[in-house]
Amino acid sequence: MGNFSKSPLDVLKDNIDNGYVGLHVEQGVPVLDRDLNLLGDLIMARLRSVVGRYIGDGVPDAATTFNIAPVSPAAADDFMISAGGAGVFLAGGMEMSISASIRYKAQPGGVPALSTSGPRTDTIYLDTFTDEVGADPVIKLDNPDDVGMRTSVRRKPNWVVRVAEGVDVTTSPPGALPAAPFGHTYTPLALLARPAGGAAITAAMLKDLRRKNMSFALLEQRIQTLERLLAPVITSFTPQTVRPAQTSPITITGRNFQVGTPQVLLGDTQAIVDLAASTDTSLVVRPPLGTRPGTWPLKVRNDVGEVTALQNITVLALSAPSFVAAGTQITPKQQRVGNAITINGLNLSLVNKITFNAAAPVVAQPTDILGQNNSQIQVRIPDAVVPNLTAINVTLAIEGAVLADGSPVPLATTVDTVQVQPASAPFFNGFTGAGSQISPTSQRINNNVTLKGQNFGSGSPKPTVTFNASPTPVSAAPGDITVTAPDGAGQQTISVRVPVGLPTGAGVTVTVTVAGWSATSTEVLTVLPAV
């Protein structure tokens, strides 16, 4: 035993138990052997811990080092510890050496005799530790060439193979080996399944538990082999020209697409993978709205690797939304809050933001969009739009879409406007055929027609009714207007005399105004001459 102020092993244990990983020696103070010893011991302990935790225990190749085998002739209370192969074994972060095969019972220092009774399963394990060496004829620890006395001792790796009888570390939950003393590491080497009757140990009773091929060089070779076998492979894809957010998918054929979760990149943009429709040999993907136009490499990734297709994929630019000629861009031109208008144009299928440009602009919610295709959008006027006699226009956007230079796809704003009315504003019934709004659809001057709709007022004050003749509209006299009360469905009618002054033979629409809000029929009245 070396001459120490305090056992280095005890000092190391105390410091590790308190979470210390290093020390700094101060100047102008006595230098203690335990500080110097602890400095090296902490480094070694930390290194052993990291190697043991992240690399593990085992032999560097497929060698038989520390393999457990029967002795010859077979015995019930002994077995052979092999030194075959590299002769080294990594255990507890230290490399253990065995220079020659040795019997269990012949190990230096002696080991407990084995019980031969059964049936039971034993675990044969390697106990690794370091021993203190105080004398060495080669190293000459007594320093005969200078001070003539021993100034230090050495630590040397050592091992003993032991047996935990009746313990099977492979069960669930696993059996527990005895608690290892501080500085020792226990590593399972083999299972010994003893039958009843004290039979001699045979190869059939032994199961090897050693980890093999721990060499990083071999590990790299195995990983490269796995990558070649499991990395994705692209044989083809179609189509090779696409547009962002197109509904028809890209189909990629190949293999190993379901080794983990696949990813597909169009340049730097991650495509949308339809996992439900994809298989290990076929990927179904779609270019997202934000895919940048251009010609890009198509890549497939899985949990093992990445591959790039031999051909590039071409992403065409999206066309900005636009409108038909002014006058038919929005119908109807008057609409109540909560009811729909129709926007007519081109490239409307991907529009995902509709803004009503009121004094306080309001963006329609996805639930407000009632129908959408490339030439038409039916959108409900959101409740948040404040009704106003001043008509407003509408702006369309494809948010998230970009041009080839990365800039956003331009907005489009209608020339046409819509007057947003309150829910209480008058309106004609939807046109479903002749007479659905005006009945009859042809009438002589000084004869009555019936207008059909809702919110035509209570009759006091009476609504105004205007026949929209060109060039001069003509209003009916108040005394010529009779309003019915709403029925159970809210339907009302107005009976009104066709006024004198209208040009005959002409077709005119009719406007009803109540409390400042107006509704104009889409059905036309043909004016006939008076009798």
Short mmCIF file of N, CA and C in Angstrom, two decimals, residues 12-170:
data_model
loop_
_atom_site.label_atom_id
_atom_site.label_comp_id
_atom_site.label_asym_id
_atom_site.label_seq_id
_atom_site.Cartn_x
_atom_site.Cartn_y
_atom_site.Cartn_z
N LEU A 12 -11.31 10.09 -4.36
CA LEU A 12 -11.97 10.11 -5.67
C LEU A 12 -13.47 9.87 -5.51
N LYS A 13 -13.85 8.86 -4.72
CA LYS A 13 -15.26 8.56 -4.53
C LYS A 13 -16.01 9.75 -3.95
N ASP A 14 -15.42 10.39 -2.92
CA ASP A 14 -16.09 11.54 -2.31
C ASP A 14 -16.30 12.66 -3.32
N ASN A 15 -15.32 12.91 -4.17
CA ASN A 15 -15.42 14.00 -5.14
C ASN A 15 -16.41 13.67 -6.26
N ILE A 16 -16.41 12.42 -6.72
CA ILE A 16 -17.38 12.04 -7.75
C ILE A 16 -18.80 12.09 -7.20
N ASP A 17 -18.97 11.62 -5.95
CA ASP A 17 -20.30 11.65 -5.33
C ASP A 17 -20.83 13.08 -5.22
N ASN A 18 -19.93 14.06 -5.15
CA ASN A 18 -20.35 15.46 -5.04
C ASN A 18 -20.31 16.20 -6.37
N GLY A 19 -20.11 15.47 -7.46
CA GLY A 19 -20.25 16.06 -8.79
C GLY A 19 -19.05 16.80 -9.31
N TYR A 20 -17.87 16.63 -8.71
CA TYR A 20 -16.68 17.35 -9.17
C TYR A 20 -16.05 16.65 -10.37
N VAL A 21 -15.52 17.46 -11.30
CA VAL A 21 -14.90 16.91 -12.51
C VAL A 21 -13.45 17.37 -12.67
N GLY A 22 -12.94 18.22 -11.81
CA GLY A 22 -11.56 18.70 -11.92
C GLY A 22 -11.17 19.49 -10.69
N LEU A 23 -9.88 19.89 -10.65
CA LEU A 23 -9.42 20.75 -9.55
C LEU A 23 -8.32 21.67 -10.07
N HIS A 24 -8.11 22.80 -9.39
CA HIS A 24 -7.04 23.76 -9.66
C HIS A 24 -6.24 23.95 -8.38
N VAL A 25 -4.92 23.75 -8.49
CA VAL A 25 -4.04 23.90 -7.33
C VAL A 25 -3.67 25.37 -7.16
N GLU A 26 -3.77 25.88 -5.94
CA GLU A 26 -3.48 27.29 -5.66
C GLU A 26 -1.99 27.50 -5.41
N GLN A 27 -1.53 28.74 -5.58
CA GLN A 27 -0.12 29.07 -5.35
C GLN A 27 0.12 29.46 -3.89
N GLY A 28 1.38 29.31 -3.47
CA GLY A 28 1.78 29.76 -2.13
C GLY A 28 1.22 28.93 -1.00
N VAL A 29 0.84 27.69 -1.28
CA VAL A 29 0.28 26.82 -0.25
C VAL A 29 0.96 25.46 -0.36
N PRO A 30 0.89 24.64 0.69
CA PRO A 30 1.50 23.30 0.60
C PRO A 30 0.84 22.51 -0.52
N VAL A 31 1.64 21.73 -1.22
CA VAL A 31 1.14 20.84 -2.25
C VAL A 31 0.87 19.48 -1.62
N LEU A 32 -0.40 19.05 -1.64
CA LEU A 32 -0.80 17.79 -1.02
C LEU A 32 -0.84 16.68 -2.06
N ASP A 33 -0.36 15.51 -1.63
CA ASP A 33 -0.38 14.37 -2.55
C ASP A 33 -1.80 14.05 -3.01
N ARG A 34 -2.79 14.24 -2.13
CA ARG A 34 -4.16 13.89 -2.52
C ARG A 34 -4.73 14.79 -3.60
N ASP A 35 -4.25 16.06 -3.64
CA ASP A 35 -4.70 16.95 -4.73
C ASP A 35 -4.12 16.51 -6.06
N LEU A 36 -2.79 16.20 -6.05
CA LEU A 36 -2.15 15.78 -7.30
C LEU A 36 -2.74 14.44 -7.78
N ASN A 37 -2.95 13.52 -6.84
CA ASN A 37 -3.53 12.23 -7.22
C ASN A 37 -4.94 12.40 -7.76
N LEU A 38 -5.73 13.26 -7.10
CA LEU A 38 -7.11 13.46 -7.52
C LEU A 38 -7.20 14.06 -8.91
N LEU A 39 -6.25 14.92 -9.26
CA LEU A 39 -6.27 15.54 -10.58
C LEU A 39 -6.27 14.48 -11.69
N GLY A 40 -5.34 13.52 -11.60
CA GLY A 40 -5.30 12.48 -12.62
C GLY A 40 -6.46 11.51 -12.50
N ASP A 41 -6.83 11.18 -11.24
CA ASP A 41 -7.91 10.21 -11.05
C ASP A 41 -9.24 10.72 -11.59
N LEU A 42 -9.52 12.03 -11.42
CA LEU A 42 -10.78 12.58 -11.95
C LEU A 42 -10.82 12.49 -13.46
N ILE A 43 -9.70 12.81 -14.09
CA ILE A 43 -9.66 12.74 -15.56
C ILE A 43 -9.91 11.30 -16.02
N MET A 44 -9.20 10.35 -15.39
CA MET A 44 -9.36 8.96 -15.79
C MET A 44 -10.78 8.46 -15.52
N ALA A 45 -11.33 8.81 -14.37
CA ALA A 45 -12.68 8.36 -14.04
C ALA A 45 -13.71 8.91 -15.01
N ARG A 46 -13.54 10.20 -15.37
CA ARG A 46 -14.48 10.79 -16.33
C ARG A 46 -14.36 10.12 -17.69
N LEU A 47 -13.13 9.86 -18.12
CA LEU A 47 -12.91 9.21 -19.41
C LEU A 47 -13.51 7.80 -19.41
N ARG A 48 -13.30 7.05 -18.34
CA ARG A 48 -13.86 5.70 -18.25
C ARG A 48 -15.39 5.75 -18.29
N SER A 49 -15.95 6.73 -17.59
CA SER A 49 -17.41 6.85 -17.55
C SER A 49 -17.98 7.12 -18.93
N VAL A 50 -17.35 8.05 -19.66
CA VAL A 50 -17.85 8.42 -20.99
C VAL A 50 -17.72 7.24 -21.95
N VAL A 51 -16.55 6.58 -21.94
CA VAL A 51 -16.34 5.45 -22.85
C VAL A 51 -17.32 4.32 -22.52
N GLY A 52 -17.48 4.03 -21.23
CA GLY A 52 -18.39 2.95 -20.84
C GLY A 52 -19.82 3.26 -21.19
N ARG A 53 -20.24 4.54 -21.04
CA ARG A 53 -21.64 4.89 -21.28
C ARG A 53 -21.97 4.99 -22.77
N TYR A 54 -21.07 5.57 -23.56
CA TYR A 54 -21.40 5.85 -24.96
C TYR A 54 -20.81 4.85 -25.96
N ILE A 55 -19.86 4.03 -25.53
CA ILE A 55 -19.31 3.01 -26.42
C ILE A 55 -19.71 1.62 -25.94
N GLY A 56 -19.55 1.36 -24.63
CA GLY A 56 -19.99 0.10 -24.08
C GLY A 56 -18.85 -0.88 -23.86
N ASP A 57 -19.22 -2.12 -23.57
CA ASP A 57 -18.25 -3.17 -23.27
C ASP A 57 -18.28 -4.21 -24.37
N GLY A 58 -17.09 -4.80 -24.68
CA GLY A 58 -17.05 -5.86 -25.67
C GLY A 58 -15.68 -6.00 -26.30
N VAL A 59 -15.59 -6.89 -27.32
CA VAL A 59 -14.34 -7.13 -28.02
C VAL A 59 -14.33 -6.36 -29.33
N PRO A 60 -13.12 -5.99 -29.84
CA PRO A 60 -13.06 -5.11 -31.01
C PRO A 60 -13.47 -5.78 -32.31
N ASP A 61 -13.49 -7.13 -32.34
CA ASP A 61 -13.86 -7.82 -33.57
C ASP A 61 -14.72 -9.02 -33.19
N ALA A 62 -14.69 -10.05 -34.01
CA ALA A 62 -15.49 -11.24 -33.71
C ALA A 62 -14.67 -12.29 -32.96
N ALA A 63 -13.61 -11.85 -32.26
CA ALA A 63 -12.69 -12.77 -31.61
C ALA A 63 -13.34 -13.48 -30.44
N THR A 64 -12.62 -14.49 -29.94
CA THR A 64 -13.12 -15.27 -28.82
C THR A 64 -12.53 -14.81 -27.49
N THR A 65 -11.95 -13.63 -27.44
CA THR A 65 -11.38 -13.11 -26.20
C THR A 65 -12.44 -13.08 -25.10
N PHE A 66 -12.11 -13.69 -23.96
CA PHE A 66 -13.00 -13.81 -22.80
C PHE A 66 -14.27 -14.61 -23.14
N ASN A 67 -14.19 -15.44 -24.18
CA ASN A 67 -15.29 -16.36 -24.45
C ASN A 67 -15.26 -17.47 -23.40
N ILE A 68 -16.43 -17.89 -22.95
CA ILE A 68 -16.54 -18.95 -21.95
C ILE A 68 -16.85 -20.25 -22.67
N ALA A 69 -16.04 -21.30 -22.38
CA ALA A 69 -16.18 -22.58 -23.06
C ALA A 69 -15.96 -23.71 -22.05
N PRO A 70 -16.44 -24.92 -22.36
CA PRO A 70 -16.19 -26.06 -21.47
C PRO A 70 -14.69 -26.39 -21.42
N VAL A 71 -14.26 -26.97 -20.32
CA VAL A 71 -12.90 -27.48 -20.24
C VAL A 71 -12.87 -28.88 -20.82
N SER A 72 -11.71 -29.39 -21.06
CA SER A 72 -11.56 -30.75 -21.59
C SER A 72 -10.58 -31.52 -20.70
N PRO A 73 -11.02 -32.59 -20.11
CA PRO A 73 -12.38 -33.16 -20.21
C PRO A 73 -13.38 -32.30 -19.45
N ALA A 74 -14.66 -32.39 -19.84
CA ALA A 74 -15.70 -31.56 -19.25
C ALA A 74 -15.80 -31.78 -17.75
N ALA A 75 -16.11 -30.68 -17.04
CA ALA A 75 -16.26 -30.73 -15.58
C ALA A 75 -17.49 -29.94 -15.20
N ALA A 76 -18.09 -30.32 -14.07
CA ALA A 76 -19.30 -29.63 -13.61
C ALA A 76 -18.98 -28.36 -12.86
N ASP A 77 -17.73 -28.24 -12.35
CA ASP A 77 -17.39 -27.09 -11.50
C ASP A 77 -16.28 -26.24 -12.09
N ASP A 78 -16.11 -26.28 -13.43
CA ASP A 78 -15.03 -25.49 -14.03
C ASP A 78 -15.37 -25.20 -15.49
N PHE A 79 -14.78 -24.16 -16.01
CA PHE A 79 -14.92 -23.81 -17.42
C PHE A 79 -13.67 -23.05 -17.84
N MET A 80 -13.53 -22.85 -19.16
CA MET A 80 -12.35 -22.20 -19.71
C MET A 80 -12.66 -20.74 -20.07
N ILE A 81 -11.71 -19.86 -19.75
CA ILE A 81 -11.78 -18.43 -20.14
C ILE A 81 -10.79 -18.25 -21.27
N SER A 82 -11.29 -17.94 -22.48
CA SER A 82 -10.46 -17.96 -23.68
C SER A 82 -9.70 -16.65 -23.86
N ALA A 83 -8.45 -16.80 -24.39
CA ALA A 83 -7.63 -15.63 -24.76
C ALA A 83 -7.54 -15.49 -26.26
N GLY A 84 -8.43 -16.13 -27.00
CA GLY A 84 -8.34 -16.13 -28.46
C GLY A 84 -8.51 -14.76 -29.07
N GLY A 85 -8.01 -14.65 -30.31
CA GLY A 85 -8.19 -13.40 -31.05
C GLY A 85 -7.29 -12.29 -30.56
N ALA A 86 -7.87 -11.07 -30.42
CA ALA A 86 -7.08 -9.88 -30.09
C ALA A 86 -6.52 -9.93 -28.68
N GLY A 87 -7.14 -10.70 -27.79
CA GLY A 87 -6.66 -10.78 -26.42
C GLY A 87 -6.99 -9.58 -25.57
N VAL A 88 -7.88 -8.72 -26.05
CA VAL A 88 -8.26 -7.54 -25.28
C VAL A 88 -9.78 -7.44 -25.23
N PHE A 89 -10.27 -6.77 -24.20
CA PHE A 89 -11.71 -6.63 -23.97
C PHE A 89 -11.93 -5.27 -23.33
N LEU A 90 -12.85 -4.47 -23.91
CA LEU A 90 -13.17 -3.16 -23.35
C LEU A 90 -14.27 -3.33 -22.31
N ALA A 91 -13.97 -2.93 -21.07
CA ALA A 91 -14.94 -3.09 -19.99
C ALA A 91 -14.81 -1.92 -19.03
N GLY A 92 -15.92 -1.28 -18.75
CA GLY A 92 -15.89 -0.17 -17.81
C GLY A 92 -15.00 0.97 -18.25
N GLY A 93 -14.83 1.14 -19.57
CA GLY A 93 -13.99 2.22 -20.08
C GLY A 93 -12.51 1.90 -20.06
N MET A 94 -12.10 0.67 -19.68
CA MET A 94 -10.70 0.27 -19.68
C MET A 94 -10.52 -0.96 -20.56
N GLU A 95 -9.34 -1.08 -21.16
CA GLU A 95 -9.02 -2.24 -21.98
C GLU A 95 -8.36 -3.29 -21.10
N MET A 96 -9.00 -4.47 -21.02
CA MET A 96 -8.48 -5.58 -20.23
C MET A 96 -7.78 -6.57 -21.15
N SER A 97 -6.63 -7.11 -20.69
CA SER A 97 -5.85 -8.03 -21.50
C SER A 97 -5.87 -9.42 -20.87
N ILE A 98 -5.85 -10.42 -21.72
CA ILE A 98 -5.68 -11.81 -21.29
C ILE A 98 -4.68 -12.45 -22.25
N SER A 99 -3.54 -12.83 -21.71
CA SER A 99 -2.45 -13.31 -22.57
C SER A 99 -2.56 -14.79 -22.90
N ALA A 100 -3.22 -15.55 -22.05
CA ALA A 100 -3.37 -16.99 -22.29
C ALA A 100 -4.68 -17.46 -21.68
N SER A 101 -5.29 -18.45 -22.32
CA SER A 101 -6.54 -19.00 -21.79
C SER A 101 -6.29 -19.60 -20.42
N ILE A 102 -7.31 -19.53 -19.57
CA ILE A 102 -7.14 -19.99 -18.20
C ILE A 102 -8.46 -20.58 -17.71
N ARG A 103 -8.35 -21.59 -16.85
CA ARG A 103 -9.53 -22.18 -16.24
C ARG A 103 -10.09 -21.24 -15.17
N TYR A 104 -11.39 -21.34 -14.96
CA TYR A 104 -12.03 -20.53 -13.90
C TYR A 104 -11.36 -20.79 -12.55
N LYS A 105 -11.15 -22.05 -12.20
CA LYS A 105 -10.63 -22.41 -10.88
C LYS A 105 -9.15 -22.05 -10.72
N ALA A 106 -8.47 -21.79 -11.87
CA ALA A 106 -7.03 -21.51 -11.80
C ALA A 106 -6.72 -20.02 -11.73
N GLN A 107 -7.71 -19.16 -11.63
CA GLN A 107 -7.46 -17.72 -11.61
C GLN A 107 -6.64 -17.33 -10.38
N PRO A 108 -5.68 -16.41 -10.54
CA PRO A 108 -4.84 -16.00 -9.41
C PRO A 108 -5.70 -15.45 -8.27
N GLY A 109 -5.30 -15.75 -7.05
CA GLY A 109 -6.00 -15.23 -5.88
C GLY A 109 -7.15 -16.09 -5.44
N GLY A 110 -7.57 -17.05 -6.28
CA GLY A 110 -8.64 -17.94 -5.91
C GLY A 110 -10.03 -17.34 -6.13
N VAL A 111 -10.97 -18.21 -6.44
CA VAL A 111 -12.37 -17.80 -6.65
C VAL A 111 -13.27 -18.82 -5.94
N PRO A 112 -14.51 -18.43 -5.62
CA PRO A 112 -15.41 -19.38 -4.94
C PRO A 112 -15.67 -20.61 -5.81
N ALA A 113 -15.78 -21.76 -5.14
CA ALA A 113 -16.12 -22.98 -5.87
C ALA A 113 -17.55 -22.88 -6.39
N LEU A 114 -17.80 -23.53 -7.52
CA LEU A 114 -19.11 -23.49 -8.15
C LEU A 114 -20.01 -24.58 -7.59
N SER A 115 -21.26 -24.21 -7.35
CA SER A 115 -22.27 -25.19 -6.97
C SER A 115 -22.74 -25.88 -8.24
N THR A 116 -22.85 -27.20 -8.20
CA THR A 116 -23.23 -27.95 -9.41
C THR A 116 -24.69 -28.37 -9.43
N SER A 117 -25.46 -27.97 -8.41
CA SER A 117 -26.86 -28.38 -8.37
C SER A 117 -27.68 -27.61 -9.41
N GLY A 118 -28.81 -28.15 -9.79
CA GLY A 118 -29.68 -27.50 -10.75
C GLY A 118 -31.10 -28.04 -10.58
N PRO A 119 -32.05 -27.65 -11.42
CA PRO A 119 -31.82 -26.75 -12.56
C PRO A 119 -31.80 -25.27 -12.13
N ARG A 120 -30.98 -24.49 -12.81
CA ARG A 120 -30.92 -23.05 -12.58
C ARG A 120 -30.10 -22.41 -13.71
N THR A 121 -30.20 -21.09 -13.80
CA THR A 121 -29.40 -20.33 -14.78
C THR A 121 -28.47 -19.40 -14.02
N ASP A 122 -27.17 -19.45 -14.36
CA ASP A 122 -26.17 -18.58 -13.76
C ASP A 122 -25.68 -17.57 -14.79
N THR A 123 -25.20 -16.43 -14.30
CA THR A 123 -24.55 -15.44 -15.17
C THR A 123 -23.06 -15.42 -14.84
N ILE A 124 -22.24 -15.67 -15.85
CA ILE A 124 -20.78 -15.57 -15.72
C ILE A 124 -20.40 -14.16 -16.14
N TYR A 125 -19.70 -13.43 -15.28
CA TYR A 125 -19.42 -12.02 -15.56
C TYR A 125 -17.97 -11.68 -15.27
N LEU A 126 -17.52 -10.57 -15.90
CA LEU A 126 -16.16 -10.08 -15.75
C LEU A 126 -16.14 -8.93 -14.76
N ASP A 127 -15.34 -9.08 -13.70
CA ASP A 127 -15.14 -8.03 -12.68
C ASP A 127 -13.84 -7.33 -13.02
N THR A 128 -13.93 -6.04 -13.42
CA THR A 128 -12.73 -5.28 -13.79
C THR A 128 -12.48 -4.18 -12.79
N PHE A 129 -11.19 -3.90 -12.55
CA PHE A 129 -10.79 -2.91 -11.55
C PHE A 129 -9.32 -2.57 -11.79
N THR A 130 -8.74 -1.73 -10.96
CA THR A 130 -7.31 -1.46 -11.05
C THR A 130 -6.65 -1.84 -9.72
N ASP A 131 -5.43 -2.36 -9.85
CA ASP A 131 -4.63 -2.73 -8.67
C ASP A 131 -3.48 -1.75 -8.50
N GLU A 132 -3.06 -1.56 -7.27
CA GLU A 132 -1.90 -0.73 -6.99
C GLU A 132 -0.64 -1.57 -7.12
N VAL A 133 0.36 -1.04 -7.84
CA VAL A 133 1.64 -1.71 -8.01
C VAL A 133 2.71 -0.85 -7.35
N GLY A 134 3.41 -1.42 -6.33
CA GLY A 134 4.43 -0.65 -5.60
C GLY A 134 5.84 -0.99 -5.98
N ALA A 135 6.04 -2.06 -6.75
CA ALA A 135 7.39 -2.45 -7.15
C ALA A 135 7.33 -3.02 -8.55
N ASP A 136 8.31 -2.62 -9.37
CA ASP A 136 8.39 -3.10 -10.75
C ASP A 136 9.86 -3.10 -11.15
N PRO A 137 10.41 -4.27 -11.54
CA PRO A 137 11.84 -4.33 -11.85
C PRO A 137 12.22 -3.54 -13.10
N VAL A 138 11.25 -3.29 -13.97
CA VAL A 138 11.57 -2.54 -15.18
C VAL A 138 11.44 -1.04 -14.95
N ILE A 139 10.34 -0.65 -14.36
CA ILE A 139 10.11 0.77 -14.12
C ILE A 139 10.99 1.29 -12.98
N LYS A 140 11.37 0.43 -12.02
CA LYS A 140 12.22 0.81 -10.89
C LYS A 140 11.63 1.98 -10.10
N LEU A 141 10.54 1.66 -9.42
CA LEU A 141 9.81 2.69 -8.68
C LEU A 141 10.62 3.24 -7.51
N ASP A 142 11.73 2.55 -7.10
CA ASP A 142 12.53 3.07 -5.99
C ASP A 142 13.56 4.10 -6.43
N ASN A 143 13.58 4.43 -7.71
CA ASN A 143 14.43 5.51 -8.25
C ASN A 143 15.90 5.38 -7.81
N PRO A 144 16.56 4.25 -8.14
CA PRO A 144 17.94 4.05 -7.67
C PRO A 144 18.96 4.99 -8.30
N ASP A 145 18.59 5.61 -9.42
CA ASP A 145 19.56 6.47 -10.12
C ASP A 145 19.61 7.89 -9.59
N ASP A 146 18.71 8.25 -8.66
CA ASP A 146 18.75 9.63 -8.15
C ASP A 146 18.41 9.66 -6.66
N VAL A 147 17.11 9.71 -6.31
CA VAL A 147 16.77 9.94 -4.91
C VAL A 147 16.86 8.67 -4.06
N GLY A 148 16.87 7.51 -4.72
CA GLY A 148 17.02 6.27 -4.00
C GLY A 148 15.85 5.88 -3.12
N MET A 149 14.69 6.34 -3.44
CA MET A 149 13.51 5.97 -2.66
C MET A 149 12.27 6.01 -3.57
N ARG A 150 11.22 5.29 -3.17
CA ARG A 150 9.98 5.28 -3.95
C ARG A 150 9.21 6.57 -3.71
N THR A 151 8.83 7.22 -4.79
CA THR A 151 8.08 8.47 -4.70
C THR A 151 6.64 8.34 -5.19
N SER A 152 6.32 7.20 -5.80
CA SER A 152 4.95 7.01 -6.32
C SER A 152 4.70 5.53 -6.51
N VAL A 153 3.42 5.20 -6.71
CA VAL A 153 3.01 3.85 -7.08
C VAL A 153 2.25 3.94 -8.40
N ARG A 154 1.95 2.79 -8.99
CA ARG A 154 1.24 2.74 -10.27
C ARG A 154 -0.10 2.04 -10.08
N ARG A 155 -1.03 2.30 -11.01
CA ARG A 155 -2.31 1.60 -11.05
C ARG A 155 -2.35 0.77 -12.34
N LYS A 156 -2.76 -0.47 -12.22
CA LYS A 156 -2.74 -1.39 -13.36
C LYS A 156 -4.10 -2.08 -13.48
N PRO A 157 -4.66 -2.18 -14.73
CA PRO A 157 -5.93 -2.87 -14.90
C PRO A 157 -5.82 -4.34 -14.50
N ASN A 158 -6.87 -4.85 -13.89
CA ASN A 158 -6.89 -6.26 -13.50
C ASN A 158 -8.33 -6.76 -13.63
N TRP A 159 -8.50 -8.05 -13.59
CA TRP A 159 -9.83 -8.62 -13.76
C TRP A 159 -9.93 -9.98 -13.09
N VAL A 160 -11.14 -10.36 -12.80
CA VAL A 160 -11.48 -11.70 -12.31
C VAL A 160 -12.82 -12.08 -12.94
N VAL A 161 -12.92 -13.32 -13.42
CA VAL A 161 -14.21 -13.82 -13.90
C VAL A 161 -14.94 -14.45 -12.73
N ARG A 162 -16.18 -14.04 -12.51
CA ARG A 162 -16.97 -14.53 -11.39
C ARG A 162 -18.29 -15.11 -11.90
N VAL A 163 -19.03 -15.77 -11.01
CA VAL A 163 -20.31 -16.39 -11.37
C VAL A 163 -21.37 -15.94 -10.37
N ALA A 164 -22.48 -15.40 -10.89
CA ALA A 164 -23.66 -15.08 -10.06
C ALA A 164 -24.64 -16.22 -10.23
N GLU A 165 -24.68 -17.12 -9.25
CA GLU A 165 -25.51 -18.32 -9.37
C GLU A 165 -26.99 -17.98 -9.17
N GLY A 166 -27.82 -18.54 -10.06
CA GLY A 166 -29.25 -18.31 -9.99
C GLY A 166 -29.69 -16.94 -10.50
N VAL A 167 -28.81 -16.23 -11.22
CA VAL A 167 -29.12 -14.90 -11.76
C VAL A 167 -29.09 -14.97 -13.28
N ASP A 168 -30.20 -14.59 -13.91
CA ASP A 168 -30.29 -14.52 -15.38
C ASP A 168 -30.50 -13.07 -15.77
N VAL A 169 -29.47 -12.45 -16.35
CA VAL A 169 -29.55 -11.01 -16.68
C VAL A 169 -30.30 -10.77 -17.99
N THR A 170 -30.78 -11.83 -18.65
CA THR A 170 -31.48 -11.65 -19.93
C THR A 170 -32.99 -11.71 -19.78
#
